[in-house]
mmCIF file of C-alpha atoms in Angstrom:
data_model
loop_
_atom_site.group_PDB
_atom_site.id
_atom_site.type_symbol
_atom_site.label_atom_id
_atom_site.label_comp_id
_atom_site.label_asym_id
_atom_site.label_seq_id
_atom_site.Cartn_x
_atom_site.Cartn_y
_atom_site.Cartn_z
ATOM 1 C CA MET A 1 -21.809 -28.463 10.451
ATOM 2 C CA GLU A 2 -23.531 -30.793 7.982
ATOM 3 C CA SER A 3 -25.968 -31.899 10.692
ATOM 4 C CA GLU A 4 -26.640 -28.245 11.506
ATOM 5 C CA ALA A 5 -27.330 -27.541 7.837
ATOM 6 C CA GLU A 6 -29.672 -30.506 7.562
ATOM 7 C CA ALA A 7 -31.516 -29.388 10.693
ATOM 8 C CA ALA A 8 -31.891 -25.900 9.246
ATOM 9 C CA ALA A 9 -33.245 -27.347 6.008
ATOM 10 C CA MET A 10 -35.770 -29.515 7.823
ATOM 11 C CA ALA A 11 -36.826 -26.580 9.972
ATOM 12 C CA SER A 12 -37.263 -24.436 6.864
ATOM 13 C CA ILE A 13 -39.320 -27.102 5.119
ATOM 14 C CA GLY A 14 -41.309 -27.653 8.275
ATOM 15 C CA GLY A 15 -42.204 -23.997 8.349
ATOM 16 C CA LEU A 16 -43.605 -24.203 4.812
ATOM 17 C CA GLU A 17 -46.167 -26.897 5.499
ATOM 18 C CA GLY A 18 -49.060 -27.014 7.878
ATOM 19 C CA GLY A 19 -49.978 -30.683 8.181
ATOM 20 C CA ASN A 20 -52.779 -30.349 5.643
ATOM 21 C CA HIS A 21 -52.547 -33.981 4.578
ATOM 22 C CA HIS A 22 -53.369 -35.381 8.023
ATOM 23 C CA PRO A 23 -57.187 -35.656 8.451
ATOM 24 C CA VAL A 24 -58.664 -33.840 11.450
ATOM 25 C CA GLN A 25 -62.079 -34.273 13.048
ATOM 26 C CA SER A 26 -63.325 -30.930 14.392
ATOM 27 C CA GLY A 27 -64.867 -30.782 17.840
ATOM 28 C CA ILE A 28 -62.750 -33.497 19.448
ATOM 29 C CA ALA A 29 -60.708 -32.953 22.597
ATOM 30 C CA CYS A 30 -57.026 -32.082 22.175
ATOM 31 C CA ARG A 31 -54.921 -35.074 23.183
ATOM 32 C CA ASN A 32 -52.282 -32.744 24.652
ATOM 33 C CA CYS A 33 -54.240 -30.329 26.855
ATOM 34 C CA GLY A 34 -57.862 -31.505 26.622
ATOM 35 C CA ALA A 35 -59.253 -28.298 25.100
ATOM 36 C CA LYS A 36 -61.791 -28.549 22.300
ATOM 37 C CA VAL A 37 -60.276 -28.421 18.796
ATOM 38 C CA GLU A 38 -62.519 -26.226 16.639
ATOM 39 C CA VAL A 39 -60.705 -26.405 13.284
ATOM 40 C CA ARG A 40 -57.289 -28.094 12.738
ATOM 41 C CA PHE A 41 -55.098 -26.818 15.542
ATOM 42 C CA CYS A 42 -55.800 -26.504 19.248
ATOM 43 C CA THR A 43 -56.354 -22.853 20.157
ATOM 44 C CA SER A 44 -54.899 -23.508 23.608
ATOM 45 C CA CYS A 45 -51.597 -25.304 22.940
ATOM 46 C CA GLY A 46 -51.320 -25.242 19.128
ATOM 47 C CA GLN A 47 -51.080 -29.010 18.610
ATOM 48 C CA LEU A 48 -52.463 -30.500 15.396
ATOM 49 C CA GLY A 49 -55.724 -32.255 16.201
ATOM 50 C CA ALA A 50 -55.053 -35.328 14.073
ATOM 51 C CA ASP A 51 -55.300 -38.960 15.070
ATOM 52 C CA PHE A 52 -52.089 -40.777 14.118
ATOM 53 C CA HIS A 53 -53.421 -44.226 15.121
ATOM 54 C CA ARG A 54 -53.837 -45.253 11.487
ATOM 55 C CA PRO A 55 -52.240 -47.820 9.158
ATOM 56 C CA ILE A 56 -48.582 -47.050 8.488
ATOM 57 C CA TRP A 57 -49.102 -46.507 4.738
ATOM 58 C CA HIS A 58 -51.634 -43.765 5.529
ATOM 59 C CA LEU A 59 -49.152 -42.009 7.805
ATOM 60 C CA VAL A 60 -46.321 -42.303 5.267
ATOM 61 C CA SER A 61 -48.439 -40.991 2.388
ATOM 62 C CA SER A 62 -49.686 -38.086 4.530
ATOM 63 C CA SER A 63 -46.167 -37.153 5.640
ATOM 64 C CA PHE A 64 -44.816 -37.201 2.078
ATOM 65 C CA GLY A 65 -47.784 -35.126 1.013
ATOM 66 C CA ASP A 66 -46.852 -32.492 3.595
ATOM 67 C CA MET A 67 -43.178 -32.515 2.623
ATOM 68 C CA PHE A 68 -43.572 -32.210 -1.140
ATOM 69 C CA ALA A 69 -46.796 -30.240 -1.410
ATOM 70 C CA LEU A 70 -45.356 -27.463 0.828
ATOM 71 C CA ASP A 71 -47.788 -24.594 0.849
ATOM 72 C CA GLY A 72 -48.576 -22.257 -2.009
ATOM 73 C CA ARG A 73 -46.302 -19.535 -0.664
ATOM 74 C CA LEU A 74 -43.187 -21.280 -1.948
ATOM 75 C CA TRP A 75 -44.496 -21.404 -5.513
ATOM 76 C CA ARG A 76 -45.477 -17.745 -5.324
ATOM 77 C CA THR A 77 -42.182 -16.721 -3.753
ATOM 78 C CA LEU A 78 -39.658 -18.363 -6.089
ATOM 79 C CA PRO A 79 -40.981 -16.945 -9.395
ATOM 80 C CA MET A 80 -41.175 -13.481 -7.834
ATOM 81 C CA LEU A 81 -37.643 -13.781 -6.482
ATOM 82 C CA LEU A 82 -36.136 -15.023 -9.743
ATOM 83 C CA LEU A 83 -38.126 -13.191 -12.402
ATOM 84 C CA ARG A 84 -39.141 -9.901 -10.779
ATOM 85 C CA PRO A 85 -36.089 -8.517 -8.969
ATOM 86 C CA GLY A 86 -37.030 -6.305 -6.040
ATOM 87 C CA ARG A 87 -40.803 -6.663 -6.408
ATOM 88 C CA MET A 88 -41.202 -9.193 -3.599
ATOM 89 C CA THR A 89 -38.708 -7.278 -1.464
ATOM 90 C CA ARG A 90 -40.659 -4.056 -1.883
ATOM 91 C CA ASP A 91 -43.971 -5.788 -1.119
ATOM 92 C CA TYR A 92 -42.522 -7.444 1.973
ATOM 93 C CA ILE A 93 -41.090 -4.166 3.275
ATOM 94 C CA ASP A 94 -44.468 -2.485 2.638
ATOM 95 C CA GLY A 95 -46.164 -5.077 4.849
ATOM 96 C CA LYS A 96 -47.549 -7.506 2.241
ATOM 97 C CA ARG A 97 -45.969 -10.553 3.858
ATOM 98 C CA ALA A 98 -48.589 -13.296 4.209
ATOM 99 C CA ARG A 99 -48.295 -14.501 0.605
ATOM 100 C CA PHE A 100 -44.520 -15.036 0.731
ATOM 101 C CA VAL A 101 -42.151 -17.413 2.488
ATOM 102 C CA PRO A 102 -40.353 -15.474 5.272
ATOM 103 C CA PRO A 103 -36.998 -14.214 3.914
ATOM 104 C CA PHE A 104 -34.767 -15.866 6.503
ATOM 105 C CA ARG A 105 -36.501 -19.227 6.136
ATOM 106 C CA LEU A 106 -36.073 -19.096 2.361
ATOM 107 C CA PHE A 107 -32.463 -18.006 2.840
ATOM 108 C CA LEU A 108 -31.732 -21.016 5.064
ATOM 109 C CA LEU A 109 -33.372 -23.463 2.683
ATOM 110 C CA THR A 110 -31.530 -22.211 -0.413
ATOM 111 C CA SER A 111 -28.202 -21.972 1.437
ATOM 112 C CA VAL A 112 -28.433 -25.627 2.475
ATOM 113 C CA ILE A 113 -29.207 -26.686 -1.107
ATOM 114 C CA PHE A 114 -26.330 -24.511 -2.353
ATOM 115 C CA PHE A 115 -23.746 -26.019 -0.017
ATOM 116 C CA LEU A 116 -24.970 -29.551 -0.647
ATOM 117 C CA ALA A 117 -24.436 -28.922 -4.375
ATOM 118 C CA VAL A 118 -20.987 -27.385 -3.844
ATOM 119 C CA PHE A 119 -19.807 -30.152 -1.527
ATOM 120 C CA TRP A 120 -21.191 -32.841 -3.829
ATOM 121 C CA VAL A 121 -19.302 -31.423 -6.808
ATOM 122 C CA LEU A 122 -16.071 -31.099 -4.819
ATOM 123 C CA GLU A 123 -16.333 -34.638 -3.490
ATOM 124 C CA HIS A 124 -16.725 -35.997 -7.032
ATOM 125 C CA GLN A 125 -13.617 -34.307 -8.432
ATOM 126 C CA PRO A 126 -10.952 -37.062 -8.718
ATOM 127 C CA TRP A 127 -8.047 -34.611 -8.876
ATOM 128 C CA LEU A 128 -9.212 -32.899 -5.682
ATOM 129 C CA LYS A 129 -9.749 -36.153 -3.793
ATOM 130 C CA GLU A 130 -6.238 -37.306 -4.684
ATOM 131 C CA PHE A 131 -4.579 -33.915 -4.184
ATOM 132 C CA ARG A 132 -2.032 -33.791 -1.399
ATOM 133 C CA PHE A 133 1.054 -31.712 -0.699
ATOM 134 C CA THR A 134 4.200 -33.813 -0.811
ATOM 135 C CA PRO A 135 7.897 -32.942 -0.660
ATOM 136 C CA ASP A 136 7.986 -33.239 -4.445
ATOM 137 C CA SER A 137 5.178 -30.703 -4.844
ATOM 138 C CA MET A 138 6.524 -28.171 -2.340
ATOM 139 C CA PRO A 139 9.529 -25.906 -2.876
ATOM 140 C CA THR A 140 12.446 -26.545 -0.576
ATOM 141 C CA GLY A 141 15.129 -24.156 0.489
ATOM 142 C CA GLU A 142 14.405 -20.459 0.232
ATOM 143 C CA LEU A 143 14.177 -17.515 -2.152
ATOM 144 C CA VAL A 144 17.533 -16.090 -3.165
ATOM 145 C CA LEU A 145 17.830 -12.502 -4.252
ATOM 146 C CA ALA A 146 20.535 -12.240 -6.887
ATOM 147 C CA GLY A 147 20.594 -8.786 -8.351
ATOM 148 C CA ASP A 148 17.016 -8.002 -9.366
ATOM 149 C CA THR A 149 16.123 -11.678 -9.841
ATOM 150 C CA ARG A 150 14.370 -13.873 -7.273
ATOM 151 C CA ILE A 151 15.039 -17.588 -7.826
ATOM 152 C CA ARG A 152 13.066 -20.237 -5.954
ATOM 153 C CA LEU A 153 15.261 -23.028 -4.699
ATOM 154 C CA ASN A 154 13.808 -26.407 -5.570
ATOM 155 C CA GLY A 155 16.614 -28.733 -4.582
ATOM 156 C CA GLN A 156 18.357 -30.907 -7.169
ATOM 157 C CA ALA A 157 15.688 -30.447 -9.838
ATOM 158 C CA ASN A 158 16.197 -26.703 -9.804
ATOM 159 C CA LEU A 159 19.954 -27.142 -9.576
ATOM 160 C CA ALA A 160 20.061 -29.164 -12.804
ATOM 161 C CA GLY A 161 18.084 -26.502 -14.645
ATOM 162 C CA LEU A 162 20.331 -23.702 -13.443
ATOM 163 C CA GLU A 163 23.488 -25.619 -14.335
ATOM 164 C CA ALA A 164 22.120 -26.293 -17.816
ATOM 165 C CA GLU A 165 21.394 -22.592 -18.275
ATOM 166 C CA LEU A 166 24.888 -21.761 -17.072
ATOM 167 C CA THR A 167 26.387 -23.645 -20.047
ATOM 168 C CA ASN A 168 24.854 -21.110 -22.444
ATOM 169 C CA PRO A 169 27.812 -19.179 -23.947
ATOM 170 C CA ASP A 170 25.617 -16.164 -24.710
ATOM 171 C CA LEU A 171 24.800 -15.412 -21.053
ATOM 172 C CA SER A 172 25.452 -11.876 -19.896
ATOM 173 C CA PRO A 173 28.003 -11.470 -17.085
ATOM 174 C CA GLN A 174 25.273 -10.276 -14.720
ATOM 175 C CA ARG A 175 23.032 -13.290 -15.374
ATOM 176 C CA ARG A 176 26.003 -15.666 -15.069
ATOM 177 C CA ALA A 177 26.865 -14.174 -11.670
ATOM 178 C CA GLU A 178 23.247 -14.545 -10.544
ATOM 179 C CA LEU A 179 23.153 -18.205 -11.588
ATOM 180 C CA GLU A 180 26.474 -18.998 -9.908
ATOM 181 C CA ALA A 181 25.261 -17.390 -6.666
ATOM 182 C CA ALA A 182 21.984 -19.313 -6.791
ATOM 183 C CA ILE A 183 23.759 -22.633 -7.488
ATOM 184 C CA ALA A 184 26.156 -22.061 -4.610
ATOM 185 C CA ARG A 185 23.250 -21.320 -2.288
ATOM 186 C CA ILE A 186 21.327 -24.442 -3.362
ATOM 187 C CA GLN A 187 24.389 -26.606 -2.815
ATOM 188 C CA THR A 188 24.783 -25.099 0.653
ATOM 189 C CA ILE A 189 21.156 -25.634 1.684
ATOM 190 C CA GLY A 190 20.360 -28.860 -0.144
ATOM 191 C CA PRO A 191 16.888 -30.355 -0.298
ATOM 192 C CA VAL A 192 15.555 -29.575 3.184
ATOM 193 C CA ALA A 193 12.080 -31.156 3.252
ATOM 194 C CA PRO A 194 13.008 -34.840 2.725
ATOM 195 C CA MET A 195 15.455 -34.608 5.658
ATOM 196 C CA LEU A 196 12.540 -33.796 7.982
ATOM 197 C CA LEU A 197 10.288 -36.694 6.977
ATOM 198 C CA GLU A 198 9.975 -39.893 8.976
ATOM 199 C CA PRO A 199 9.445 -43.224 7.136
ATOM 200 C CA ASP A 200 5.727 -43.109 8.012
ATOM 201 C CA GLY A 201 5.330 -39.699 6.337
ATOM 202 C CA SER A 202 5.233 -37.657 9.545
ATOM 203 C CA ILE A 203 7.654 -34.823 10.262
ATOM 204 C CA ASP A 204 10.577 -35.250 12.629
ATOM 205 C CA ARG A 205 9.875 -32.523 15.182
ATOM 206 C CA GLU A 206 13.409 -32.474 16.573
ATOM 207 C CA ALA A 207 14.910 -32.053 13.097
ATOM 208 C CA LEU A 208 12.298 -29.394 12.348
ATOM 209 C CA ARG A 209 13.214 -27.382 15.445
ATOM 210 C CA GLN A 210 16.891 -27.656 14.606
ATOM 211 C CA SER A 211 16.293 -26.538 11.009
ATOM 212 C CA VAL A 212 14.486 -23.450 12.309
ATOM 213 C CA ILE A 213 17.482 -22.617 14.494
ATOM 214 C CA ASP A 214 19.943 -23.246 11.656
ATOM 215 C CA SER A 215 17.963 -21.140 9.189
ATOM 216 C CA ASN A 216 18.782 -17.936 11.073
ATOM 217 C CA PRO A 217 21.157 -18.217 14.042
ATOM 218 C CA ASP A 218 20.839 -14.480 14.760
ATOM 219 C CA MET A 219 17.152 -14.636 15.796
ATOM 220 C CA THR A 220 16.185 -13.237 19.186
ATOM 221 C CA PRO A 221 14.562 -15.644 21.682
ATOM 222 C CA ALA A 222 11.132 -14.147 20.936
ATOM 223 C CA GLU A 223 11.623 -14.491 17.175
ATOM 224 C CA LEU A 224 12.865 -18.049 17.599
ATOM 225 C CA ALA A 225 9.838 -18.983 19.729
ATOM 226 C CA ALA A 226 7.455 -17.517 17.139
ATOM 227 C CA ALA A 227 9.257 -19.330 14.319
ATOM 228 C CA GLN A 228 9.091 -22.619 16.242
ATOM 229 C CA VAL A 229 5.343 -22.227 16.810
ATOM 230 C CA ALA A 230 4.774 -21.431 13.116
ATOM 231 C CA ALA A 231 6.869 -24.429 12.050
ATOM 232 C CA GLU A 232 4.912 -26.692 14.417
ATOM 233 C CA ARG A 233 1.628 -25.430 12.972
ATOM 234 C CA PHE A 234 2.752 -26.095 9.414
ATOM 235 C CA ALA A 235 3.952 -29.553 10.419
ATOM 236 C CA ASN A 236 0.519 -30.306 11.880
ATOM 237 C CA LEU A 237 -1.085 -29.028 8.689
ATOM 238 C CA TYR A 238 1.160 -31.227 6.528
ATOM 239 C CA GLU A 239 0.360 -34.313 8.593
ATOM 240 C CA ASN A 240 -3.391 -33.610 8.770
ATOM 241 C CA GLN A 241 -4.308 -32.264 5.348
ATOM 242 C CA GLU A 242 -7.652 -34.099 5.319
ATOM 243 C CA ARG A 243 -8.575 -32.500 8.646
ATOM 244 C CA PHE A 244 -7.762 -29.078 7.209
ATOM 245 C CA GLY A 245 -10.203 -29.692 4.353
ATOM 246 C CA THR A 246 -12.836 -30.892 6.807
ATOM 247 C CA ARG A 247 -12.468 -27.755 8.926
ATOM 248 C CA MET A 248 -12.906 -25.564 5.857
ATOM 249 C CA LYS A 249 -16.008 -27.516 4.897
ATOM 250 C CA GLU A 250 -17.427 -27.132 8.399
ATOM 251 C CA TRP A 251 -16.864 -23.400 8.671
ATOM 252 C CA ALA A 252 -17.580 -22.246 5.109
ATOM 253 C CA PRO A 253 -21.380 -21.978 5.645
ATOM 254 C CA ARG A 254 -20.838 -19.960 8.818
ATOM 255 C CA PHE A 255 -18.501 -17.555 7.078
ATOM 256 C CA THR A 256 -20.961 -16.988 4.237
ATOM 257 C CA LEU A 257 -23.591 -16.238 6.867
ATOM 258 C CA LEU A 258 -21.331 -13.400 8.043
ATOM 259 C CA PHE A 259 -21.627 -11.885 4.576
ATOM 260 C CA LEU A 260 -25.322 -11.098 5.133
ATOM 261 C CA PRO A 261 -24.989 -8.375 7.814
ATOM 262 C CA ILE A 262 -21.951 -6.920 6.060
ATOM 263 C CA PHE A 263 -23.812 -6.634 2.749
ATOM 264 C CA SER A 264 -26.785 -5.118 4.584
ATOM 265 C CA MET A 265 -24.460 -2.521 6.105
ATOM 266 C CA LEU A 266 -23.088 -1.756 2.637
ATOM 267 C CA LEU A 267 -26.669 -1.171 1.487
ATOM 268 C CA ALA A 268 -27.232 1.097 4.485
ATOM 269 C CA LEU A 269 -24.075 3.009 3.574
ATOM 270 C CA SER A 270 -25.230 3.358 -0.037
ATOM 271 C CA TYR A 271 -28.529 4.883 1.140
ATOM 272 C CA ALA A 272 -27.214 6.656 4.232
ATOM 273 C CA TRP A 273 -28.959 9.931 3.373
ATOM 274 C CA HIS A 274 -32.353 8.261 2.815
ATOM 275 C CA ARG A 275 -33.788 8.746 6.295
ATOM 276 C CA LYS A 276 -37.009 6.895 5.515
ATOM 277 C CA ARG A 277 -35.052 3.680 5.055
ATOM 278 C CA PHE A 278 -34.323 1.531 8.095
ATOM 279 C CA PHE A 279 -31.757 -1.208 8.579
ATOM 280 C CA TYR A 280 -34.629 -3.698 8.506
ATOM 281 C CA ASP A 281 -35.246 -2.731 4.861
ATOM 282 C CA HIS A 282 -31.602 -3.313 3.971
ATOM 283 C CA LEU A 283 -31.576 -6.635 5.826
ATOM 284 C CA ILE A 284 -34.606 -7.918 3.882
ATOM 285 C CA THR A 285 -32.986 -6.746 0.643
ATOM 286 C CA GLY A 286 -29.739 -8.488 1.595
ATOM 287 C CA LEU A 287 -31.584 -11.706 2.446
ATOM 288 C CA HIS A 288 -33.393 -11.782 -0.884
ATOM 289 C CA PHE A 289 -30.262 -10.898 -2.851
ATOM 290 C CA GLN A 290 -28.094 -13.541 -1.183
ATOM 291 C CA THR A 291 -30.901 -16.072 -1.643
ATOM 292 C CA PHE A 292 -30.909 -15.265 -5.354
ATOM 293 C CA VAL A 293 -27.125 -15.704 -5.459
ATOM 294 C CA TYR A 294 -27.473 -19.152 -3.893
ATOM 295 C CA VAL A 295 -30.129 -20.141 -6.435
ATOM 296 C CA LEU A 296 -28.101 -18.748 -9.347
ATOM 297 C CA VAL A 297 -24.844 -20.467 -8.383
ATOM 298 C CA THR A 298 -26.661 -23.743 -7.684
ATOM 299 C CA ALA A 299 -28.235 -23.535 -11.144
ATOM 300 C CA VAL A 300 -24.840 -22.797 -12.726
ATOM 301 C CA ILE A 301 -23.364 -25.826 -10.950
ATOM 302 C CA GLY A 302 -26.242 -28.026 -12.099
ATOM 303 C CA VAL A 303 -26.004 -26.913 -15.725
ATOM 304 C CA SER A 304 -22.212 -27.301 -15.705
ATOM 305 C CA VAL A 305 -22.479 -30.845 -14.329
ATOM 306 C CA LEU A 306 -25.159 -31.899 -16.821
ATOM 307 C CA TRP A 307 -23.604 -30.130 -19.833
ATOM 308 C CA PRO A 308 -19.876 -29.591 -19.130
ATOM 309 C CA ALA A 309 -19.339 -27.922 -22.504
ATOM 310 C CA SER A 310 -21.659 -25.087 -21.467
ATOM 311 C CA ALA A 311 -19.748 -24.315 -18.257
ATOM 312 C CA PRO A 312 -17.609 -21.457 -19.716
ATOM 313 C CA ILE A 313 -20.656 -19.796 -21.288
ATOM 314 C CA VAL A 314 -22.870 -20.145 -18.223
ATOM 315 C CA GLY A 315 -20.048 -19.106 -15.912
ATOM 316 C CA GLY A 316 -19.408 -16.011 -18.019
ATOM 317 C CA LEU A 317 -23.061 -14.959 -18.213
ATOM 318 C CA ALA A 318 -23.763 -15.436 -14.491
ATOM 319 C CA PRO A 319 -21.811 -12.344 -13.252
ATOM 320 C CA LEU A 320 -23.451 -10.200 -15.921
ATOM 321 C CA GLY A 321 -26.887 -11.458 -14.918
ATOM 322 C CA LEU A 322 -26.057 -10.830 -11.271
ATOM 323 C CA TYR A 323 -25.128 -7.217 -12.024
ATOM 324 C CA PHE A 324 -28.362 -6.481 -13.853
ATOM 325 C CA TYR A 325 -30.404 -8.346 -11.240
ATOM 326 C CA LEU A 326 -29.026 -6.236 -8.392
ATOM 327 C CA MET A 327 -29.390 -3.026 -10.393
ATOM 328 C CA ARG A 328 -33.039 -3.833 -11.114
ATOM 329 C CA MET A 329 -33.549 -4.815 -7.481
ATOM 330 C CA LEU A 330 -32.282 -1.426 -6.287
ATOM 331 C CA ARG A 331 -34.501 0.387 -8.758
ATOM 332 C CA VAL A 332 -37.653 -1.423 -7.636
ATOM 333 C CA THR A 333 -36.950 -1.672 -3.908
ATOM 334 C CA TYR A 334 -35.550 1.816 -3.337
ATOM 335 C CA ASP A 335 -37.027 3.733 -6.314
ATOM 336 C CA THR A 336 -33.479 4.480 -7.479
ATOM 337 C CA GLY A 337 -32.840 6.050 -10.878
ATOM 338 C CA TYR A 338 -30.943 4.247 -13.629
ATOM 339 C CA ILE A 339 -27.620 6.052 -13.197
ATOM 340 C CA MET A 340 -27.507 5.852 -9.398
ATOM 341 C CA ALA A 341 -28.655 2.223 -9.469
ATOM 342 C CA PHE A 342 -25.853 1.424 -11.920
ATOM 343 C CA LEU A 343 -23.240 3.175 -9.760
ATOM 344 C CA ARG A 344 -24.498 1.708 -6.499
ATOM 345 C CA THR A 345 -24.542 -1.771 -8.013
ATOM 346 C CA GLY A 346 -20.908 -1.414 -9.044
ATOM 347 C CA PHE A 347 -19.955 -0.204 -5.573
ATOM 348 C CA LEU A 348 -21.861 -3.020 -3.861
ATOM 349 C CA LEU A 349 -20.473 -5.811 -6.046
ATOM 350 C CA VAL A 350 -16.870 -4.591 -5.867
ATOM 351 C CA SER A 351 -17.215 -4.254 -2.095
ATOM 352 C CA ALA A 352 -18.777 -7.713 -1.961
ATOM 353 C CA ILE A 353 -15.791 -9.208 -3.799
ATOM 354 C CA VAL A 354 -13.421 -7.573 -1.306
ATOM 355 C CA VAL A 355 -15.487 -8.807 1.649
ATOM 356 C CA LEU A 356 -15.699 -12.343 0.264
ATOM 357 C CA SER A 357 -11.933 -12.370 -0.312
ATOM 358 C CA LEU A 358 -11.331 -11.325 3.297
ATOM 359 C CA LEU A 359 -13.807 -13.927 4.546
ATOM 360 C CA ALA A 360 -12.081 -16.591 2.427
ATOM 361 C CA ALA A 361 -8.712 -15.607 3.895
ATOM 362 C CA GLY A 362 -10.217 -15.718 7.377
ATOM 363 C CA LEU A 363 -11.651 -19.161 6.653
ATOM 364 C CA VAL A 364 -8.240 -20.486 5.605
ATOM 365 C CA ILE A 365 -6.537 -18.960 8.662
ATOM 366 C CA LEU A 366 -9.149 -20.301 11.082
ATOM 367 C CA SER A 367 -9.042 -23.763 9.497
ATOM 368 C CA PHE A 368 -5.249 -23.654 9.760
ATOM 369 C CA PHE A 369 -5.379 -22.965 13.503
ATOM 370 C CA LEU A 370 -8.118 -25.563 14.075
ATOM 371 C CA THR A 371 -6.211 -28.318 12.265
#
């Protein structure tokens, strides 16, 4: 996925430049098809009519000039996107497109920068790099329902705490009965997880299958088969936690790409009775809005890394700024009044949170099955 992202970034950058730093002699024959090159590009095949048989330092300087000088559209597009919400979107929908970077190209470029920033920050978090589920960090046993109290069984550590609480002379009879039932259950089950681990840290599959059978002897064959499959999956996840993280990293950009058509459909739903609006309009609006979100979050990450003390302030202001940005965008793009823009913005952002939560859950589930 990282190679795909890099390719998308290079393609986006490539679309912003036109080889203006490579000198071209008009009137020469195209080296590809032989047609006469009148200006810079061959009118027959489209190849740049430049001669690359030059000293290497000339080629390098020309290539860097193309990459970093991009064309003027980028420097017109970004200020409009960031400082004038909806203005560029409205102009683009109205047909004034030549002056701006195409929305999808800008979306790809900013999404790559966003994910590079996110992955870089995650990879430089010591606690995250060292984080790993172990038997000591995972609860063992099961949840016991004693009266109205649910007690998580945590093996001997939990047993000691419950026994200490049981020595309290002021305990009510009900609480004492609950504790005695929980202690008896813990002593019956014991610490399960360590019994399943091999010396090399892997899970003993035979012991795992037997523990599934022992956990509920009354299961039907179908229930037992499903429980065995689930246990096998979790064992694979435990043994391959790094692979699970890699799968999430690979698929996260693809899942965020799914957000674009869904958000566009939410826009279409919000303006369902506006017959003069087409799905194309909502798609352009969604592209520009999600591009702004990428830029905003990347900026928040950058500021938080450079000035960690400002992270709570910046993180708190960002959602507020996002709300007012989208509200202003709806007003300019769709000529929506203040009240309706405010209400639609609330609906869109709440719906977006729900959608992102579902996508995040889907990402975890898919990564689980791919591990």
